[in-house]
Amino acid sequence: MTAPLLAARGLEYAYPGGVTALRGLDLNIERGWKLAVLGPNGSGKTTLLLHLNGACKPTRGEIRLDGQPARYDHRALNQWRRRVGLVLQEPDDQLFAATVEQDVSFGPLNLGLSEAEAAERVHEALTALRVTHLADRPTHALSFGQKKRVAIAGVLAMRPEILVLDEPTAGLDPHGVTHLLGVLQQLREAGTTLVFSTHDVDLAYGWADQVAVFHEGAVLCQGETAAVLGNRDVLHRARLRPPLLLEVTEMLGMGRDRLQPTPRSREAVLELLRERLGRPSSAAFMEPAPAHSRRGPLE
Amino acid sequence: MRAIDHHAWTNRWRRWHPAEKLLPASGLLVLTLILPPLTTAPLVLAGAVLATVRGAGVPLPTLLSVLAAPTAFLVAGIPFLAVSVDFTQGFDLRLSNDGWWLALTTMLRALAAMSCLAFLILTTPLTDWITSLRRVGVPSGVVELILLTYRLIFVFVERALTGHQAQTARLGHSRVDRSVRSLGWLAGNLFQRALAQARRLEIGLLARGYTGELRVLAPPHVLSRTRLAAGLGLVGLVGAASGLLARGFS
């Protein structure tokens, strides 16, 4: 078995002043994953993410990159941060330059790219986040959602292998969330490994393919989304509610049938409900739902 | 301040090279200072106002509000120039002819000069000026610090305003003594948050490969000779017109 791309082993961290944030945490991140780090506020999610790009150095334990223990000297940190991009939760903590274009160019120029190449990267990142129209706007005059996208573009422009996002959907309206998830999905398809923290069980259920449940500074359970979030015992101990979609499909008698995957998208579950209630589907005429969700559970 | 900043970033002439705006503005300023004010100042004033409102598309009310505060100071100072006090024979207070003349010309000069400055700050974002500092030899560390300060001012003004609103909502400003105490807390709180913000900003910058220099793409300003020439032309025109008028008066 090959070593995971990025891993934490027995990670412990105490903030100066004595607050212990991490207590012996283990985590694996494999190439191509969409991993949700799930836990309530104050459970240590942000502290963990800060360890993933070397912004924090563990008190005990270690981070491993490709199986090698991470080093914290200047050069190693630079190499590390080229590979692992970190997007902070609060975009105002990240945007520093006068205009959007300038801010996004900061990372590429630090990679040693020429100005022309950097401009190219800026354009590429702004296009991916669909904010090219904001390019020469001042960063302080953007809305929260716009700032958030620009902050992500600033990290994306460095083309990291792993993109780590701290609460990427926090503070966004539903449209903004849909938009952001669409962008992240495209990145995922282009080969970027994604790690994001959230306290939203439904988001993790609908979107991640791996979940790590946080509890008191350690990972209580990591595994495939459906398996972890279907485990009532784990959810209970982490004081999390089961995902709504999972509860609904279970009520419809879906979850027990191991041969059929449980639908995880809102549309698929709504379609199931319509079939069950015998109502004509409006969505079915517009676009075909994924194959598994069109089959009723009783077939 | 927010209105000035908004127009500086959105006016029609924003993308012009700062020098193209600095040249006519400073040219007109010099004319105001060296030529007889009675004829020059109104022309300069008209030129600067037209350039700001007609040219760059900044609304007239905004320009007027920018000019209002310094004008108020100016008006307050006028009586002291117009009135002469003579202590040689007891106490003698009178309006002197010289005084009136001095007051009028000073007023005109100051107003014209201010309109030139208003044109500059309303048509060019502050960051363009700050970046230009680098070109005249200010160390880049200092320039970066000023740019960061400029960026963070908006974050903190925002926080100070919301903090003030939150305090007001809980009656923190219902009496003068409470207000003083609340403002003290607000200031203390902002200070702590500034420190925390600085720490987080550093994490964010380090994540993007910060190594001690805040290098970004330079704003794409191209110096246009045509516009430079037009600016010079305007200055020449105002100078000539003012000279002719002055000769006509005398």
Coordinates of C-alpha atoms in Angstrom, one line a residue:
Chain A
M1 CA 0.0 0.0 0.0
T2 CA 1.3 3.4 -0.9
A3 CA 1.6 6.1 1.7
P4 CA -1.2 8.7 1.8
L5 CA -0.5 12.0 0.1
L6 CA -0.8 13.8 3.4
A7 CA -1.3 12.3 6.9
A8 CA -1.4 13.3 10.5
R9 CA 0.0 10.9 13.1
G10 CA -0.7 11.4 16.9
L11 CA -1.0 15.1 16.4
E12 CA -1.1 17.1 19.6
Y13 CA -1.2 20.9 19.9
A14 CA -1.7 23.3 22.7
Y15 CA -2.0 27.0 22.1
P16 CA 0.3 29.3 24.0
G17 CA -1.6 29.9 27.2
G18 CA -2.5 26.2 27.6
V19 CA -5.7 25.6 25.7
T20 CA -5.2 22.1 24.2
A21 CA -6.8 22.0 20.7
L22 CA -5.6 18.7 19.4
R23 CA -5.2 15.5 21.4
G24 CA -3.5 12.7 19.5
L25 CA -5.1 13.1 16.1
D26 CA -4.8 10.7 13.2
L27 CA -5.9 11.6 9.7
N28 CA -5.2 10.3 6.2
I29 CA -5.7 12.2 3.0
E30 CA -5.4 10.2 -0.3
R31 CA -5.0 11.7 -3.7
G32 CA -8.3 12.6 -5.4
W33 CA -10.4 12.7 -2.2
K34 CA -13.0 15.2 -1.3
L35 CA -12.6 15.0 2.5
A36 CA -14.9 16.8 4.9
V37 CA -13.6 17.4 8.4
L38 CA -16.8 17.5 10.3
G39 CA -17.2 18.8 13.8
P40 CA -18.9 21.4 16.0
N41 CA -17.4 24.9 16.6
G42 CA -14.3 24.9 18.8
S43 CA -13.6 21.2 18.2
G44 CA -10.2 21.9 16.7
K45 CA -10.9 21.8 13.0
T46 CA -9.2 25.1 12.1
T47 CA -6.2 24.1 14.2
L48 CA -5.9 20.9 12.3
L49 CA -6.1 22.7 8.9
L50 CA -3.4 25.1 10.0
H51 CA -1.2 22.0 10.6
L52 CA -1.8 20.7 7.1
N53 CA 0.3 23.4 5.5
G54 CA 2.8 23.9 8.3
A55 CA 1.3 27.2 9.6
C56 CA 1.2 25.5 13.1
K57 CA 3.9 23.1 14.3
P58 CA 2.5 20.2 16.5
T59 CA 3.6 20.0 20.1
R60 CA 3.8 16.3 19.6
G61 CA 3.2 13.9 16.7
E62 CA 3.8 14.6 13.1
I63 CA 2.5 15.5 9.7
R64 CA 3.6 13.2 6.8
L65 CA 3.9 14.3 3.2
D66 CA 4.0 11.2 0.9
G67 CA 4.9 9.2 3.9
Q68 CA 7.9 11.4 4.9
P69 CA 7.7 13.3 8.2
A70 CA 7.3 17.0 7.4
R71 CA 10.2 19.3 8.2
Y72 CA 9.8 22.9 9.3
D73 CA 12.9 24.6 7.9
H74 CA 12.4 27.5 5.5
R75 CA 12.9 25.5 2.3
A76 CA 10.8 22.5 3.3
L77 CA 8.0 24.8 4.3
N78 CA 8.1 26.6 1.0
Q79 CA 7.9 23.3 -0.9
W80 CA 5.1 22.1 1.3
R81 CA 3.1 25.3 0.8
R82 CA 3.4 25.0 -3.0
R83 CA 1.7 21.6 -2.8
V84 CA -0.9 22.4 -0.1
G85 CA -3.0 25.5 -0.5
L86 CA -4.9 26.9 2.5
V87 CA -7.9 29.2 2.3
L88 CA -8.8 30.8 5.6
Q89 CA -12.4 31.1 6.7
E90 CA -12.4 34.9 6.9
P91 CA -11.5 36.4 3.5
D92 CA -10.5 39.7 5.1
D93 CA -7.7 37.8 6.8
Q94 CA -6.3 36.9 3.4
L95 CA -6.9 39.7 1.0
F96 CA -4.2 42.4 1.4
A97 CA -3.6 44.0 -2.0
A98 CA -5.4 47.0 -3.5
T99 CA -7.2 45.2 -6.4
V100 CA -8.4 41.7 -7.0
E101 CA -6.0 41.1 -9.8
Q102 CA -3.0 42.2 -7.7
D103 CA -4.1 40.1 -4.8
V104 CA -4.5 36.9 -6.8
S105 CA -1.1 37.6 -8.5
F106 CA 0.7 37.5 -5.1
G107 CA 0.9 33.6 -4.9
P108 CA 2.1 33.0 -8.5
L109 CA 4.8 35.7 -8.2
N110 CA 6.0 34.1 -5.0
L111 CA 6.3 30.8 -7.0
G112 CA 8.9 32.7 -9.0
L113 CA 6.8 33.0 -12.1
S114 CA 7.3 35.8 -14.6
E115 CA 4.8 38.6 -14.7
A116 CA 3.3 37.3 -17.9
E117 CA 2.9 33.8 -16.5
A118 CA 1.5 35.2 -13.3
A119 CA -1.0 37.3 -15.2
E120 CA -2.0 34.1 -17.0
R121 CA -2.5 32.3 -13.7
V122 CA -4.5 35.1 -12.4
H123 CA -6.8 35.0 -15.4
E124 CA -7.1 31.2 -15.1
A125 CA -8.0 31.4 -11.4
L126 CA -10.5 34.2 -11.8
T127 CA -12.1 32.3 -14.6
A128 CA -12.4 29.2 -12.5
L129 CA -14.1 31.1 -9.8
R130 CA -16.2 33.0 -12.3
V131 CA -15.0 36.4 -11.1
T132 CA -13.1 37.8 -14.1
H133 CA -15.4 40.9 -14.0
L134 CA -14.0 41.8 -10.6
A135 CA -10.4 41.8 -11.8
D136 CA -9.6 45.5 -11.3
R137 CA -12.1 46.2 -8.5
P138 CA -10.6 47.3 -5.1
T139 CA -10.7 44.3 -2.7
H140 CA -12.2 46.4 0.1
A141 CA -15.3 47.2 -2.0
L142 CA -16.3 43.6 -2.6
S143 CA -19.3 41.7 -1.0
F144 CA -18.6 38.9 1.4
G145 CA -19.3 36.2 -1.2
Q146 CA -17.1 38.0 -3.8
K147 CA -14.3 38.3 -1.2
K148 CA -14.6 34.6 -0.5
R149 CA -14.2 33.6 -4.1
V150 CA -11.3 36.0 -4.7
A151 CA -9.6 34.5 -1.6
I152 CA -10.0 31.0 -3.1
A153 CA -8.8 32.2 -6.5
G154 CA -5.7 33.6 -4.7
V155 CA -4.7 30.2 -3.5
L156 CA -5.9 28.4 -6.6
A157 CA -3.6 30.5 -8.8
M158 CA -0.7 28.6 -7.3
R159 CA -2.2 25.3 -8.6
P160 CA -1.9 23.4 -5.4
E161 CA -2.2 19.6 -5.4
I162 CA -4.3 19.7 -2.2
L163 CA -6.7 22.6 -1.6
V164 CA -7.5 23.0 2.1
L165 CA -10.5 25.2 2.9
D166 CA -11.7 26.3 6.3
E167 CA -15.5 26.5 6.4
P168 CA -15.8 27.4 2.7
T169 CA -19.6 27.8 2.8
A170 CA -19.8 29.8 6.1
G171 CA -21.6 33.1 5.5
L172 CA -22.6 32.3 1.9
D173 CA -26.2 32.4 0.8
P174 CA -27.7 29.3 -0.8
H175 CA -26.9 30.5 -4.3
G176 CA -23.3 31.2 -3.2
V177 CA -23.0 27.8 -1.7
T178 CA -24.2 26.1 -4.9
H179 CA -21.9 28.2 -7.0
L180 CA -18.9 27.4 -4.8
L181 CA -19.6 23.7 -4.7
G182 CA -19.8 23.8 -8.5
V183 CA -16.4 25.4 -8.7
L184 CA -14.9 22.9 -6.2
Q185 CA -16.4 20.0 -8.2
Q186 CA -14.6 21.3 -11.3
L187 CA -11.3 21.5 -9.4
R188 CA -11.9 18.0 -8.2
E189 CA -12.4 16.8 -11.8
A190 CA -9.2 18.6 -12.8
G191 CA -7.4 16.5 -10.3
T192 CA -7.1 18.6 -7.1
T193 CA -7.5 16.9 -3.8
L194 CA -9.9 18.8 -1.6
V195 CA -10.1 19.0 2.2
F196 CA -12.6 21.2 3.9
S197 CA -13.9 21.8 7.4
T198 CA -17.6 22.2 8.1
H199 CA -20.1 21.8 10.9
D200 CA -22.8 21.1 8.4
V201 CA -23.6 17.4 8.4
D202 CA -25.9 17.7 5.3
L203 CA -23.2 19.4 3.3
A204 CA -20.7 16.7 4.2
Y205 CA -23.2 14.0 3.3
G206 CA -24.2 15.5 0.0
W207 CA -20.8 16.5 -1.2
A208 CA -17.8 14.7 0.4
D209 CA -16.7 11.2 -0.4
Q210 CA -14.7 10.9 2.8
V211 CA -15.6 12.2 6.2
A212 CA -13.5 12.6 9.3
V213 CA -15.6 13.2 12.4
F214 CA -14.0 15.4 15.0
H215 CA -14.5 15.1 18.7
E216 CA -12.6 16.9 21.4
G217 CA -9.5 17.5 19.4
A218 CA -9.2 14.1 17.8
V219 CA -10.7 12.2 14.8
L220 CA -13.4 10.0 16.2
C221 CA -13.9 8.2 12.9
Q222 CA -12.8 8.5 9.4
G223 CA -14.1 6.7 6.4
E224 CA -16.5 6.8 3.4
T225 CA -19.2 9.3 3.9
A226 CA -22.2 7.0 3.8
A227 CA -20.6 4.5 6.3
V228 CA -19.5 7.2 8.7
L229 CA -22.6 9.3 8.7
G230 CA -24.8 6.2 8.8
N231 CA -23.2 5.3 12.1
R232 CA -25.6 6.5 14.8
D233 CA -23.1 5.7 17.5
V234 CA -20.4 7.9 16.1
L235 CA -22.8 10.8 15.4
H236 CA -24.2 10.6 18.9
R237 CA -20.8 10.7 20.5
A238 CA -19.8 13.7 18.3
R239 CA -23.0 15.4 19.1
L240 CA -24.0 15.6 15.5
R241 CA -27.4 15.0 13.9
P242 CA -27.8 12.4 11.2
P243 CA -28.1 14.0 7.7
L244 CA -31.7 14.9 6.8
L245 CA -31.4 13.1 3.4
L246 CA -30.2 10.0 5.1
E247 CA -33.1 10.0 7.5
V248 CA -35.6 10.5 4.7
T249 CA -34.3 7.7 2.6
E250 CA -34.2 5.4 5.6
M251 CA -37.8 6.2 6.2
L252 CA -38.5 5.3 2.6
G253 CA -36.9 2.0 3.3
M254 CA -33.9 2.7 1.0
G255 CA -31.0 2.4 3.4
R256 CA -31.5 -1.2 4.2
D257 CA -31.0 -2.4 0.6
R258 CA -27.3 -2.8 0.4
L259 CA -27.4 -3.5 -3.3
Q260 CA -28.6 0.0 -4.2
P261 CA -26.5 3.0 -3.3
T262 CA -28.4 5.4 -1.1
P263 CA -29.1 8.6 -3.0
R264 CA -27.1 11.5 -1.6
S265 CA -28.4 14.5 -3.6
R266 CA -31.4 16.6 -2.8
E267 CA -32.8 16.1 -6.3
A268 CA -32.5 12.3 -6.2
V269 CA -34.2 12.1 -2.8
L270 CA -37.0 14.4 -3.9
E271 CA -37.5 12.3 -7.0
L272 CA -37.8 9.2 -4.8
L273 CA -40.4 10.9 -2.6
R274 CA -42.4 11.9 -5.7
E275 CA -42.4 8.3 -6.9
R276 CA -43.5 7.1 -3.5
L277 CA -46.3 9.6 -3.2
G278 CA -47.4 8.9 -6.8
R279 CA -47.0 12.5 -8.0
P280 CA -45.9 13.4 -11.5
S281 CA -42.3 14.5 -11.5
S282 CA -41.6 17.9 -12.9
A283 CA -37.8 17.5 -12.8
A284 CA -37.9 14.2 -14.8
F285 CA -39.0 16.1 -17.9
M286 CA -36.2 18.6 -17.7
E287 CA -33.2 16.4 -17.0
P288 CA -32.9 12.7 -16.3
A289 CA -32.0 11.9 -12.7
P290 CA -29.1 9.6 -12.0
A291 CA -30.0 6.0 -12.9
H292 CA -30.1 4.6 -9.4
S293 CA -32.5 7.2 -8.1
R294 CA -35.0 6.6 -10.8
R295 CA -35.6 3.1 -9.7
G296 CA -38.0 2.8 -6.9
P297 CA -37.0 0.9 -3.8
L298 CA -39.7 -1.7 -4.4
E299 CA -38.7 -2.8 -7.8
Chain B
M1 CA -13.8 59.3 3.0
R2 CA -15.6 56.3 1.6
A3 CA -17.3 58.4 -1.0
I4 CA -13.9 59.8 -2.1
D5 CA -12.5 56.3 -2.3
H6 CA -15.5 55.0 -4.2
H7 CA -15.3 57.6 -6.9
A8 CA -11.5 57.4 -7.1
W9 CA -11.9 53.7 -8.0
T10 CA -14.9 54.0 -10.3
N11 CA -14.5 57.3 -12.3
R12 CA -13.9 57.3 -16.0
W13 CA -10.2 58.4 -15.7
R14 CA -9.2 55.9 -13.1
R15 CA -7.1 53.8 -15.5
W16 CA -5.1 56.7 -16.7
H17 CA -1.5 56.9 -15.6
P18 CA -1.4 59.0 -12.4
A19 CA 1.2 61.3 -14.1
E20 CA -1.4 62.2 -16.7
K21 CA -3.5 63.7 -13.9
L22 CA -0.7 65.0 -11.8
L23 CA 0.7 67.1 -14.6
P24 CA -2.3 69.3 -15.4
A25 CA -3.3 69.5 -11.7
S26 CA 0.1 70.6 -10.5
G27 CA 0.4 72.9 -13.5
L28 CA -2.8 74.7 -12.7
L29 CA -1.8 74.8 -9.0
V30 CA 1.4 76.6 -10.0
L31 CA -0.5 79.0 -12.2
T32 CA -2.8 79.8 -9.2
L33 CA 0.2 80.6 -7.0
I34 CA 2.2 82.7 -9.4
L35 CA -0.4 84.6 -11.6
P36 CA -2.7 87.3 -10.4
P37 CA -5.5 85.5 -8.6
L38 CA -8.5 87.6 -9.7
T39 CA -8.3 86.3 -13.3
T40 CA -6.4 83.0 -12.8
A41 CA -8.3 81.5 -9.9
P42 CA -11.8 81.4 -11.5
L43 CA -10.3 79.9 -14.6
V44 CA -8.4 77.2 -12.7
L45 CA -11.5 76.5 -10.6
A46 CA -13.6 76.1 -13.7
G47 CA -11.0 73.9 -15.3
A48 CA -10.6 71.6 -12.3
V49 CA -14.4 71.4 -11.7
L50 CA -15.1 70.6 -15.4
A51 CA -12.3 68.0 -15.6
T52 CA -13.6 66.3 -12.4
V53 CA -17.3 66.4 -13.2
R54 CA -17.5 66.5 -17.0
G55 CA -14.3 64.6 -17.8
A56 CA -13.9 62.0 -15.0
G57 CA -17.7 61.8 -14.3
V58 CA -17.6 62.4 -10.6
P59 CA -21.0 63.8 -9.5
L60 CA -20.9 67.5 -8.7
P61 CA -22.4 67.0 -5.2
T62 CA -19.5 64.7 -4.3
L63 CA -17.0 67.3 -5.4
L64 CA -18.8 70.0 -3.5
S65 CA -18.9 68.0 -0.3
V66 CA -15.1 67.4 -0.6
L67 CA -14.6 71.1 -1.0
A68 CA -17.1 72.0 1.7
A69 CA -15.0 71.3 4.8
P70 CA -11.9 73.3 3.8
T71 CA -14.1 76.1 2.4
A72 CA -15.7 76.4 5.8
F73 CA -12.3 76.9 7.4
L74 CA -11.5 79.4 4.8
V75 CA -14.7 81.4 5.3
A76 CA -14.1 81.3 9.1
G77 CA -10.6 82.9 8.5
I78 CA -11.7 85.6 6.2
P79 CA -12.8 88.2 8.8
F80 CA -9.4 88.2 10.4
L81 CA -7.8 89.2 7.1
A82 CA -10.4 91.8 6.2
V83 CA -10.4 93.5 9.5
S84 CA -7.5 95.4 10.8
V85 CA -6.9 96.1 14.4
D86 CA -4.8 99.1 15.4
F87 CA -3.4 99.3 18.9
T88 CA -1.4 102.4 18.5
Q89 CA -4.2 104.7 19.5
G90 CA -6.0 102.7 22.0
F91 CA -8.2 100.0 20.3
D92 CA -9.2 100.7 16.8
L93 CA -11.0 98.0 14.7
R94 CA -11.8 98.8 11.1
L95 CA -12.4 97.2 7.7
S96 CA -9.5 98.1 5.6
N97 CA -9.5 98.3 1.8
D98 CA -6.2 96.4 1.7
G99 CA -7.7 93.8 4.0
W100 CA -10.7 93.2 1.8
W101 CA -8.5 92.8 -1.2
L102 CA -6.2 90.4 0.6
A103 CA -9.2 88.4 1.9
L104 CA -10.8 88.1 -1.6
T105 CA -7.6 87.0 -3.4
T106 CA -6.6 84.6 -0.7
M107 CA -10.0 83.0 -0.8
L108 CA -10.0 82.7 -4.6
R109 CA -6.5 81.3 -4.5
A110 CA -7.2 78.8 -1.9
L111 CA -10.4 77.6 -3.5
A112 CA -8.7 77.2 -6.9
A113 CA -5.8 75.3 -5.3
M114 CA -8.2 73.0 -3.4
S115 CA -10.2 72.2 -6.5
C116 CA -6.9 71.0 -8.1
L117 CA -6.3 68.7 -5.2
A118 CA -9.9 67.5 -5.1
F119 CA -9.6 66.6 -8.8
L120 CA -6.5 64.5 -8.0
I121 CA -8.0 62.6 -5.0
L122 CA -11.3 62.0 -6.7
T123 CA -9.9 60.6 -9.9
T124 CA -7.0 58.6 -8.7
P125 CA -7.2 55.8 -6.1
L126 CA -4.8 56.3 -3.2
T127 CA -3.0 53.1 -3.9
D128 CA -1.9 54.5 -7.3
W129 CA -0.2 57.4 -5.5
I130 CA 1.3 55.0 -2.9
T131 CA 2.7 52.7 -5.6
S132 CA 4.2 55.7 -7.3
L133 CA 6.2 56.4 -4.2
R134 CA 8.3 53.4 -5.0
R135 CA 9.3 55.1 -8.3
V136 CA 10.5 58.2 -6.5
G137 CA 12.8 56.1 -4.3
V138 CA 10.8 55.4 -1.1
P139 CA 11.9 52.0 0.2
S140 CA 9.5 49.2 -0.8
G141 CA 9.1 48.1 2.8
V142 CA 7.7 51.5 3.7
V143 CA 5.4 51.5 0.6
E144 CA 4.1 48.0 1.5
L145 CA 3.4 49.1 5.0
I146 CA 1.4 52.1 3.8
L147 CA -0.5 49.9 1.3
L148 CA -1.4 47.3 4.0
T149 CA -2.5 50.1 6.3
Y150 CA -4.7 51.5 3.6
R151 CA -6.3 48.1 3.0
L152 CA -6.8 47.4 6.7
I153 CA -8.3 50.8 7.4
F154 CA -11.4 49.6 5.6
V155 CA -11.6 46.4 7.7
F156 CA -11.3 48.4 10.9
V157 CA -13.6 51.2 10.0
E158 CA -16.2 48.5 9.2
R159 CA -15.6 46.8 12.5
A160 CA -15.6 50.1 14.5
L161 CA -19.0 51.0 12.9
T162 CA -20.6 47.7 13.6
G163 CA -19.2 47.7 17.1
H164 CA -20.6 51.1 17.6
Q165 CA -24.0 50.0 16.3
A166 CA -23.9 46.9 18.6
Q167 CA -23.1 49.1 21.6
T168 CA -25.8 51.6 20.7
A169 CA -28.3 48.7 20.4
R170 CA -27.6 47.8 24.0
L171 CA -27.9 51.5 25.1
G172 CA -24.1 51.9 25.4
H173 CA -24.3 55.5 24.0
S174 CA -27.5 56.6 25.8
R175 CA -25.6 59.1 28.1
V176 CA -22.4 61.0 27.7
D177 CA -20.6 59.1 30.5
R178 CA -21.7 55.7 29.1
S179 CA -20.7 56.8 25.6
V180 CA -17.2 57.6 26.8
R181 CA -16.9 54.3 28.5
S182 CA -18.3 52.4 25.5
L183 CA -15.8 54.1 23.2
G184 CA -13.0 53.1 25.4
W185 CA -14.1 49.5 25.3
L186 CA -14.5 49.7 21.6
A187 CA -11.0 51.1 21.1
G188 CA -9.5 48.4 23.4
N189 CA -11.4 45.7 21.5
L190 CA -10.3 47.0 18.1
F191 CA -6.7 47.0 19.3
Q192 CA -6.9 43.4 20.3
R193 CA -8.6 42.4 17.1
A194 CA -6.0 44.3 15.1
L195 CA -3.3 42.1 16.7
A196 CA -5.3 38.9 16.1
Q197 CA -6.0 40.1 12.5
A198 CA -2.3 40.7 11.9
R199 CA -1.5 37.1 13.1
R200 CA -4.1 35.6 10.8
L201 CA -3.1 37.8 7.9
E202 CA 0.5 36.4 8.3
I203 CA -0.8 32.9 8.2
G204 CA -2.7 33.7 5.0
L205 CA 0.3 35.3 3.4
L206 CA 2.6 32.5 4.4
A207 CA 0.2 30.0 2.9
R208 CA 0.7 31.8 -0.4
G209 CA 4.5 31.8 -0.2
Y210 CA 5.2 35.1 1.5
T211 CA 8.9 35.5 2.1
G212 CA 9.1 39.1 3.3
E213 CA 8.1 40.9 0.2
L214 CA 4.6 41.8 -0.9
R215 CA 5.1 41.5 -4.6
V216 CA 2.0 41.8 -6.9
L217 CA 1.4 42.6 -10.5
A218 CA 1.8 46.4 -11.1
P219 CA -1.4 48.1 -12.2
P220 CA -1.4 48.2 -16.0
H221 CA -0.8 52.0 -16.5
V222 CA 0.4 53.1 -19.9
L223 CA 1.5 56.7 -20.1
S224 CA -0.3 58.3 -23.0
R225 CA 1.6 61.1 -24.7
T226 CA -1.7 62.5 -26.2
R227 CA -3.2 62.9 -22.7
L228 CA 0.0 64.3 -21.3
A229 CA 0.0 66.9 -24.1
A230 CA -3.7 67.6 -23.6
G231 CA -3.0 68.3 -19.9
L232 CA -0.1 70.6 -20.8
G233 CA -2.3 72.3 -23.3
L234 CA -5.0 72.9 -20.7
V235 CA -2.4 74.5 -18.4
G236 CA -1.1 76.7 -21.2
L237 CA -4.5 77.7 -22.2
V238 CA -5.5 78.7 -18.7
G239 CA -2.2 80.6 -18.3
A240 CA -2.6 82.5 -21.6
A241 CA -6.3 83.3 -21.0
S242 CA -5.5 84.6 -17.5
G243 CA -2.7 86.7 -18.9
L244 CA -4.9 88.3 -21.6
L245 CA -7.7 88.9 -19.1
A246 CA -5.3 90.6 -16.7
R247 CA -4.1 92.9 -19.4
G248 CA -7.7 93.7 -20.4
F249 CA -8.5 94.7 -16.8
S250 CA -5.5 97.0 -16.4

